[in-house]
PDB file of C-alpha atoms in Angstrom:
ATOM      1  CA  UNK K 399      14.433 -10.489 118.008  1.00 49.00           C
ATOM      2  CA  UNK K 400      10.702  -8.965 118.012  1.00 52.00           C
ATOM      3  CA  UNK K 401       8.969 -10.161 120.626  1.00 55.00           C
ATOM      4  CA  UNK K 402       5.802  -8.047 119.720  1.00 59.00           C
ATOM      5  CA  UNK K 403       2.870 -10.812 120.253  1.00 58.00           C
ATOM      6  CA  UNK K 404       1.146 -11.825 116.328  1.00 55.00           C
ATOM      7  CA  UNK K 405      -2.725 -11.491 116.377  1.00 55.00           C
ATOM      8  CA  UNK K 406      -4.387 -14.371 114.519  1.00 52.00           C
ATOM      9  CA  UNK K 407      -7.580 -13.812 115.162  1.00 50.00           C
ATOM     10  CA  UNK K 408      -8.465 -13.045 111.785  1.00 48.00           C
ATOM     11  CA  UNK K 409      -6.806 -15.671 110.723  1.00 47.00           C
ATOM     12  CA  UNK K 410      -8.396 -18.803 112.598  1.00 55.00           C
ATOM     13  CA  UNK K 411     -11.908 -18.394 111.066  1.00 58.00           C
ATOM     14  CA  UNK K 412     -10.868 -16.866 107.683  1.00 75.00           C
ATOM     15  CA  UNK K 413      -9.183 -19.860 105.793  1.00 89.00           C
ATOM     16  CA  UNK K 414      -7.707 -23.879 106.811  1.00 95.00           C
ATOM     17  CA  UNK K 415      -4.415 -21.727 105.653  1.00 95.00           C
ATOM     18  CA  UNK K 416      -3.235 -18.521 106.771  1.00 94.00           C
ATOM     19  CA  UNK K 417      -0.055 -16.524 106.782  1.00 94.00           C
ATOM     20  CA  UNK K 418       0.495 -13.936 109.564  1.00 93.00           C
ATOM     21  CA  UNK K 419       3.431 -11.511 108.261  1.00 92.00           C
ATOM     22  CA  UNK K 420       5.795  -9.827 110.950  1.00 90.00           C
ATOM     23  CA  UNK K 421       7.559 -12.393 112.166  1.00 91.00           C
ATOM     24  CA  UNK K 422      10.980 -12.601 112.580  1.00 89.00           C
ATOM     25  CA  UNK K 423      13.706 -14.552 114.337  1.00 87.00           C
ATOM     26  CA  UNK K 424      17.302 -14.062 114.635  1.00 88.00           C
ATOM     27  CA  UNK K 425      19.237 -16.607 112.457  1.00 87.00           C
ATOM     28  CA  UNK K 426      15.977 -17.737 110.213  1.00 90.00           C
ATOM     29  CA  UNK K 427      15.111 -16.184 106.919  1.00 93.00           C
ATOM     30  CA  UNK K 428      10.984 -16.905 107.591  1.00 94.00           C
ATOM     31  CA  UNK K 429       9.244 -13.587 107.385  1.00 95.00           C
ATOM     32  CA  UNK K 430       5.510 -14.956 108.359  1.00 94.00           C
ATOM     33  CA  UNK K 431       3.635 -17.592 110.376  1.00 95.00           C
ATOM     34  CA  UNK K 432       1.404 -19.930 109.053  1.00 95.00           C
ATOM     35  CA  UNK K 433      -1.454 -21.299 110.553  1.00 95.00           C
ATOM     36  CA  UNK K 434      -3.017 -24.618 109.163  1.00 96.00           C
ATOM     37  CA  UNK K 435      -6.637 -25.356 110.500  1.00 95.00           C
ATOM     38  CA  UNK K 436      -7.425 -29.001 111.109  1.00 93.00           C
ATOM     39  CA  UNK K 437      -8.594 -29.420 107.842  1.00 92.00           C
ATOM     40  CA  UNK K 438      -5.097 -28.624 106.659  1.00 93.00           C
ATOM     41  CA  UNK K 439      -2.955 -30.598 108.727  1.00 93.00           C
ATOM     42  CA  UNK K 440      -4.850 -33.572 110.300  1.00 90.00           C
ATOM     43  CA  UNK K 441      -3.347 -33.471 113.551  1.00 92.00           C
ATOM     44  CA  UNK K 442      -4.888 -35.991 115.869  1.00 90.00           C
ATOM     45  CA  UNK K 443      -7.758 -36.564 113.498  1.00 89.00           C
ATOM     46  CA  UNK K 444      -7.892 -40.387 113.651  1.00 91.00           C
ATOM     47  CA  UNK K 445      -7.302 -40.638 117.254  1.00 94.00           C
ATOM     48  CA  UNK K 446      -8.972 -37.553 118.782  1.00 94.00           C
ATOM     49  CA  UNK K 447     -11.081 -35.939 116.344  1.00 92.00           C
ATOM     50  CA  UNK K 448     -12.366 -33.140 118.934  1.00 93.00           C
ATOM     51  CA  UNK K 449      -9.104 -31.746 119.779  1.00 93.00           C
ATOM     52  CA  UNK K 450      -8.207 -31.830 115.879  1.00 90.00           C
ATOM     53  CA  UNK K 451     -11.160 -29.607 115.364  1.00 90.00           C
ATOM     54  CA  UNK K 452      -9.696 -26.740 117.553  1.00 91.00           C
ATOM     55  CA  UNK K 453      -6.181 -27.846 116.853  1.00 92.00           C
ATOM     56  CA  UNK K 454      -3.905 -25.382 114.723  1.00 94.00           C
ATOM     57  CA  UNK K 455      -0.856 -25.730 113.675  1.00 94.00           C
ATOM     58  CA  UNK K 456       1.427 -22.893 113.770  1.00 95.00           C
ATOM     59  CA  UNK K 457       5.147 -22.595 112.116  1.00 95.00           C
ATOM     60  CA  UNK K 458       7.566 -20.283 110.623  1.00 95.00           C
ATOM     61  CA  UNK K 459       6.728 -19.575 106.797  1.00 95.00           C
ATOM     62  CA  UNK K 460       8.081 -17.364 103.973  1.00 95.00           C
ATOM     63  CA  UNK K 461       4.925 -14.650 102.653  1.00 94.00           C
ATOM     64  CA  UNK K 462       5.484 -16.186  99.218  1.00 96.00           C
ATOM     65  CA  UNK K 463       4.603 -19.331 100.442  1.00 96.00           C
ATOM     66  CA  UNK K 464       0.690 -18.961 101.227  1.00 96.00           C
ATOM     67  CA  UNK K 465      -1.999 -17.281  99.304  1.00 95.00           C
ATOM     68  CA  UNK K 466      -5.283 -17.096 102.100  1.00 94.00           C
ATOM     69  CA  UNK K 467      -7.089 -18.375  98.951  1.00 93.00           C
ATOM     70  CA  UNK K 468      -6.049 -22.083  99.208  1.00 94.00           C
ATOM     71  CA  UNK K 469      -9.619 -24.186  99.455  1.00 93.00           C
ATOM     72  CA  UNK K 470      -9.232 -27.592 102.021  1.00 94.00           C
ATOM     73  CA  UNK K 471      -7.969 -29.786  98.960  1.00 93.00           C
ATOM     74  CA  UNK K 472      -4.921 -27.162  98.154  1.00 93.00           C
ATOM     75  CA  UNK K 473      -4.585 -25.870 102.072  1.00 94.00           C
ATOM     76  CA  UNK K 474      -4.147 -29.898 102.503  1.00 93.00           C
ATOM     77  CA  UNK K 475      -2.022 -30.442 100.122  1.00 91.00           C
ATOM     78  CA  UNK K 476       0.312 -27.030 100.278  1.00 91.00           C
ATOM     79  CA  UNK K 477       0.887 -27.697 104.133  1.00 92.00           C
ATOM     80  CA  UNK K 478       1.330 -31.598 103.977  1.00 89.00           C
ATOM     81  CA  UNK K 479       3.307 -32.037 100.890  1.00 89.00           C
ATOM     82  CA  UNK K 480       4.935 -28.503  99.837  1.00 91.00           C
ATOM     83  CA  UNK K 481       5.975 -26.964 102.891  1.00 92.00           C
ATOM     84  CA  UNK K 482       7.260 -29.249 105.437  1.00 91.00           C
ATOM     85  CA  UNK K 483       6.468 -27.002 108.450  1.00 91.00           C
ATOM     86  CA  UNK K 484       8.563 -29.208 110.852  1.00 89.00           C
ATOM     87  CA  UNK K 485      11.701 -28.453 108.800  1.00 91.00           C
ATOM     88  CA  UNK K 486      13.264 -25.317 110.167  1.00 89.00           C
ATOM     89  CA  UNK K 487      16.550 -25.050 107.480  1.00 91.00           C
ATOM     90  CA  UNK K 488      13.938 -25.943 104.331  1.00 92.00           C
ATOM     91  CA  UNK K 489      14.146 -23.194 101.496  1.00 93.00           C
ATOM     92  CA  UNK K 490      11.433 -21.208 100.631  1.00 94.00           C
ATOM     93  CA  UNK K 491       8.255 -23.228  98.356  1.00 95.00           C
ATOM     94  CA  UNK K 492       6.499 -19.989  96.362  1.00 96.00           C
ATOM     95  CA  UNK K 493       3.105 -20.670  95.459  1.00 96.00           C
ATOM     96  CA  UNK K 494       2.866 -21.434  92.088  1.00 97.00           C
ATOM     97  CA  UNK K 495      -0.322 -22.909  90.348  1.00 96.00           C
ATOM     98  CA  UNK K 496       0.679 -23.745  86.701  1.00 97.00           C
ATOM     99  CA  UNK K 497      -0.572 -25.485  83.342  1.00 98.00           C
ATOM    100  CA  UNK K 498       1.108 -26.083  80.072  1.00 98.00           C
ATOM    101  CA  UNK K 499       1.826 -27.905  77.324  1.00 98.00           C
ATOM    102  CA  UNK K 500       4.640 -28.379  74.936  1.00 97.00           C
ATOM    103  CA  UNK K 501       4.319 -29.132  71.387  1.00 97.00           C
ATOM    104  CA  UNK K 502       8.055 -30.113  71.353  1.00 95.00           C
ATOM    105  CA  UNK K 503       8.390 -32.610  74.284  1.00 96.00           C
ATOM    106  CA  UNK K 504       4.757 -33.636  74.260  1.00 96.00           C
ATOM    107  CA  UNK K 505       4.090 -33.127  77.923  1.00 95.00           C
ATOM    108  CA  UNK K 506       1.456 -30.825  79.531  1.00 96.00           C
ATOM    109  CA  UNK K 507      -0.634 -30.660  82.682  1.00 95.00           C
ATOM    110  CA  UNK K 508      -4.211 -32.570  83.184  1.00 94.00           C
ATOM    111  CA  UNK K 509      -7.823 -30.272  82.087  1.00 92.00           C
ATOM    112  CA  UNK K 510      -7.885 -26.574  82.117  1.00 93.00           C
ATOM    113  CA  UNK K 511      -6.919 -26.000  85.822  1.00 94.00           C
ATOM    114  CA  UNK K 512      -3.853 -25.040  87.283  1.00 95.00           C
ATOM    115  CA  UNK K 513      -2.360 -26.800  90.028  1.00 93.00           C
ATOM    116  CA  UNK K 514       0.131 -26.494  92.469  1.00 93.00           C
ATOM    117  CA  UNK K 515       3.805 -27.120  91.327  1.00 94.00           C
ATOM    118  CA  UNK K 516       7.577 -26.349  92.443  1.00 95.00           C
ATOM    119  CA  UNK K 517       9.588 -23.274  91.266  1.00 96.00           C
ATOM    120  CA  UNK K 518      11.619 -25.143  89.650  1.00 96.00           C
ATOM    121  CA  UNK K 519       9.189 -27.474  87.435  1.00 96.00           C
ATOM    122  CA  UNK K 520       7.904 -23.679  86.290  1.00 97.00           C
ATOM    123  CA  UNK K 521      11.489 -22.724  85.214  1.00 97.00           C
ATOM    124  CA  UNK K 522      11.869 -25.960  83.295  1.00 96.00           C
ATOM    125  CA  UNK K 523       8.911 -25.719  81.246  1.00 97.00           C
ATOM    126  CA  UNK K 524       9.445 -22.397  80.502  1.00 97.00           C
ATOM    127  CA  UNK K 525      13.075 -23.171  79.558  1.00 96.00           C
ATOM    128  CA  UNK K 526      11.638 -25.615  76.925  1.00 96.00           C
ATOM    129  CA  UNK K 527       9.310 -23.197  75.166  1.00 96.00           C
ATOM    130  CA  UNK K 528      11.392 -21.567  72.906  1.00 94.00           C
ATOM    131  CA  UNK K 529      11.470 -23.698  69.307  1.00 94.00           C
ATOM    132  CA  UNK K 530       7.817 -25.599  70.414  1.00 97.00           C
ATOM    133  CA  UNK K 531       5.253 -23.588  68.347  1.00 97.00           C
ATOM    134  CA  UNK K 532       1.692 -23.773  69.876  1.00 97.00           C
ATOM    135  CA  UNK K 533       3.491 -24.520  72.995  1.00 97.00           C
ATOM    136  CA  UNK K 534       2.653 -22.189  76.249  1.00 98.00           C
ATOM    137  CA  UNK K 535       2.845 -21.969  80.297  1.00 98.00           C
ATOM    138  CA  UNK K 536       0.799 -20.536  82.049  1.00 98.00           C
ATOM    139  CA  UNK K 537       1.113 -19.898  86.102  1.00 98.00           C
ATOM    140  CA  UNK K 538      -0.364 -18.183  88.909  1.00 97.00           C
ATOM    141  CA  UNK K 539       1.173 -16.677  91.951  1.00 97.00           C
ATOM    142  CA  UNK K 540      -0.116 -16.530  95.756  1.00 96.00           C
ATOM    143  CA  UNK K 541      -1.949 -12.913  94.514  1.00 96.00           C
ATOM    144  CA  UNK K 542      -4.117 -14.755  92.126  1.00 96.00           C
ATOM    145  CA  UNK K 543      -1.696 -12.647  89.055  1.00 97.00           C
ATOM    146  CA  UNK K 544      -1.458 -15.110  85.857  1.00 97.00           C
ATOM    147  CA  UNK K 545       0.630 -14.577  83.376  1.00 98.00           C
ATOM    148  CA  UNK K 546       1.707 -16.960  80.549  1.00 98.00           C
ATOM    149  CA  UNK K 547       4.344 -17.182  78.038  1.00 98.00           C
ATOM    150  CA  UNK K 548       3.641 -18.792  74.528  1.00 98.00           C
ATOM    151  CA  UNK K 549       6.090 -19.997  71.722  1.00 97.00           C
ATOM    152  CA  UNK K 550       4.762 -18.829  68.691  1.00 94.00           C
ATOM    153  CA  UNK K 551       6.646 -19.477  64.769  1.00 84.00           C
ATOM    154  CA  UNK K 552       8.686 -15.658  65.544  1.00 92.00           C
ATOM    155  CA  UNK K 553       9.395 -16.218  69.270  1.00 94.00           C
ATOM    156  CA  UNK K 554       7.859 -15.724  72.266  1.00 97.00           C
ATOM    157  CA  UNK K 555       5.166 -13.588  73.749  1.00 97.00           C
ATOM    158  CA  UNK K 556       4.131 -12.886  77.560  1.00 98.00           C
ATOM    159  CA  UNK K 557       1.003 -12.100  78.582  1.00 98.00           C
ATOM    160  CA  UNK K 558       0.291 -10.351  82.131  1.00 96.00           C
ATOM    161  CA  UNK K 559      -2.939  -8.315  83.010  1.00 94.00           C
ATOM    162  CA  UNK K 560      -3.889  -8.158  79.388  1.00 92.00           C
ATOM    163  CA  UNK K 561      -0.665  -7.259  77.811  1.00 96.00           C
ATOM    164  CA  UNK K 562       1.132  -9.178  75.515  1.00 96.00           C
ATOM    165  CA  UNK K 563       5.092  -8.344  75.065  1.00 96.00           C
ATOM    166  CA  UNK K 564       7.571 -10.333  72.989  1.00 96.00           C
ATOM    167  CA  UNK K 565      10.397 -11.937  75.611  1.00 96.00           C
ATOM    168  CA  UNK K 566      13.876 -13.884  74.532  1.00 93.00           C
ATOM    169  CA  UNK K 567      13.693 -17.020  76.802  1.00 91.00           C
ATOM    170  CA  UNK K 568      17.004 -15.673  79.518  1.00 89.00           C
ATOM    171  CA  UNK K 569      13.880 -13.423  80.832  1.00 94.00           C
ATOM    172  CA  UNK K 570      11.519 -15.706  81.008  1.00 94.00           C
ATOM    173  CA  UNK K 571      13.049 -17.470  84.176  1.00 93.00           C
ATOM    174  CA  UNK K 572      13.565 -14.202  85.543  1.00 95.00           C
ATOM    175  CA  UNK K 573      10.094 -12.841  85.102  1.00 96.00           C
ATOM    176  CA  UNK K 574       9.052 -16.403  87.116  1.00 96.00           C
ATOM    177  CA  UNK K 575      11.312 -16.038  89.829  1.00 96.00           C
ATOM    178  CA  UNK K 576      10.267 -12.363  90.662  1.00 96.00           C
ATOM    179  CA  UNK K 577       6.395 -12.948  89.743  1.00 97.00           C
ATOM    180  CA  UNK K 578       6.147 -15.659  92.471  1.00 96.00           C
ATOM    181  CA  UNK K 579       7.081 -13.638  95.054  1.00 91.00           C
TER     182      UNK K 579
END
């Protein structure tokens, strides 16, 4: 087990969530701390809103799991509904922002935003493109990459840092899975 001590200095002032790689345990697969300022996880907010103010809450993360970036809305919602920091056996939650929408099955996301979503609501959608012309996904990883994938008439195409490739739809879930973490 490393027992070197994790400086968070940085992190306390920087964002209300921060991840702090290095860390390891014997017998856990976390990689990172992360560090939720009050405005993240609430903690004794309603009943003693001082000590919530210099309250942070610390717990074993994965490095996919937390961009730096998140604003108080997404820091609030990533540590309160995504990552259940009290759950030591969970499985890692990647950060994935995402929009869509599919011609085919009529769904798609709210506005022009992306917001936060599982893995595996990311692998569906992208599952359903293929035979949905006009159809596309379009996600975001914890790096602020994008990429999206679009069904067009011939196929599909994937776009990543302004390149567009044609992709059969087996790589598309593959391309996810490694571009999350």
């Amino acid at each position: 087990m490393d027992q070197r001590p994790l400086d968070l200095t940085p992190t306390i002032s920087s964002s209300p969530l921060m991840a702090v790689g290095g860390f390891q345990h014997d017998g856990t697969p976390f990689d990172t701390v992360g560090v939720a300022a009050a405005e993240a996880h609430g903690y004794h907010a309603a009943e003693n809103p001082e000590l919530s103010a210099v309250t942070y809450a610390v717990f074993p993360a994965y490095a996919s799991e937390i961009s730096g970036r998140e604003n108080e809305e997404e820091a609030w919602g990533g540590f309160r509904k995504m990552l259940q920091p009290n759950k030591l056996d969970r499985t890692e939650v990647p950060f994935v922002k995402m929009r869509y929408h599919n011609t085919r099955t009529r769904s798609m996301s709210k506005g022009d935003a992306r917001g936060f979503a599982p893995l595996d609501t990311l692998v569906r959608e992208l599952e359903l493109l293929d035979g949905a012309p006009g159809s596309f996904v379009e996600w975001e990883n914890r790096h602020g990459a994008v990429r999206r994938a679009d069904s067009t008439g011939s196929g599909l195409t994937l776009t990543h840092d302004a390149t567009q490739e044609p992709v059969n739809p087996g790589q598309l879930e593959a391309v996810a899975r490694t571009s999350v973490q």
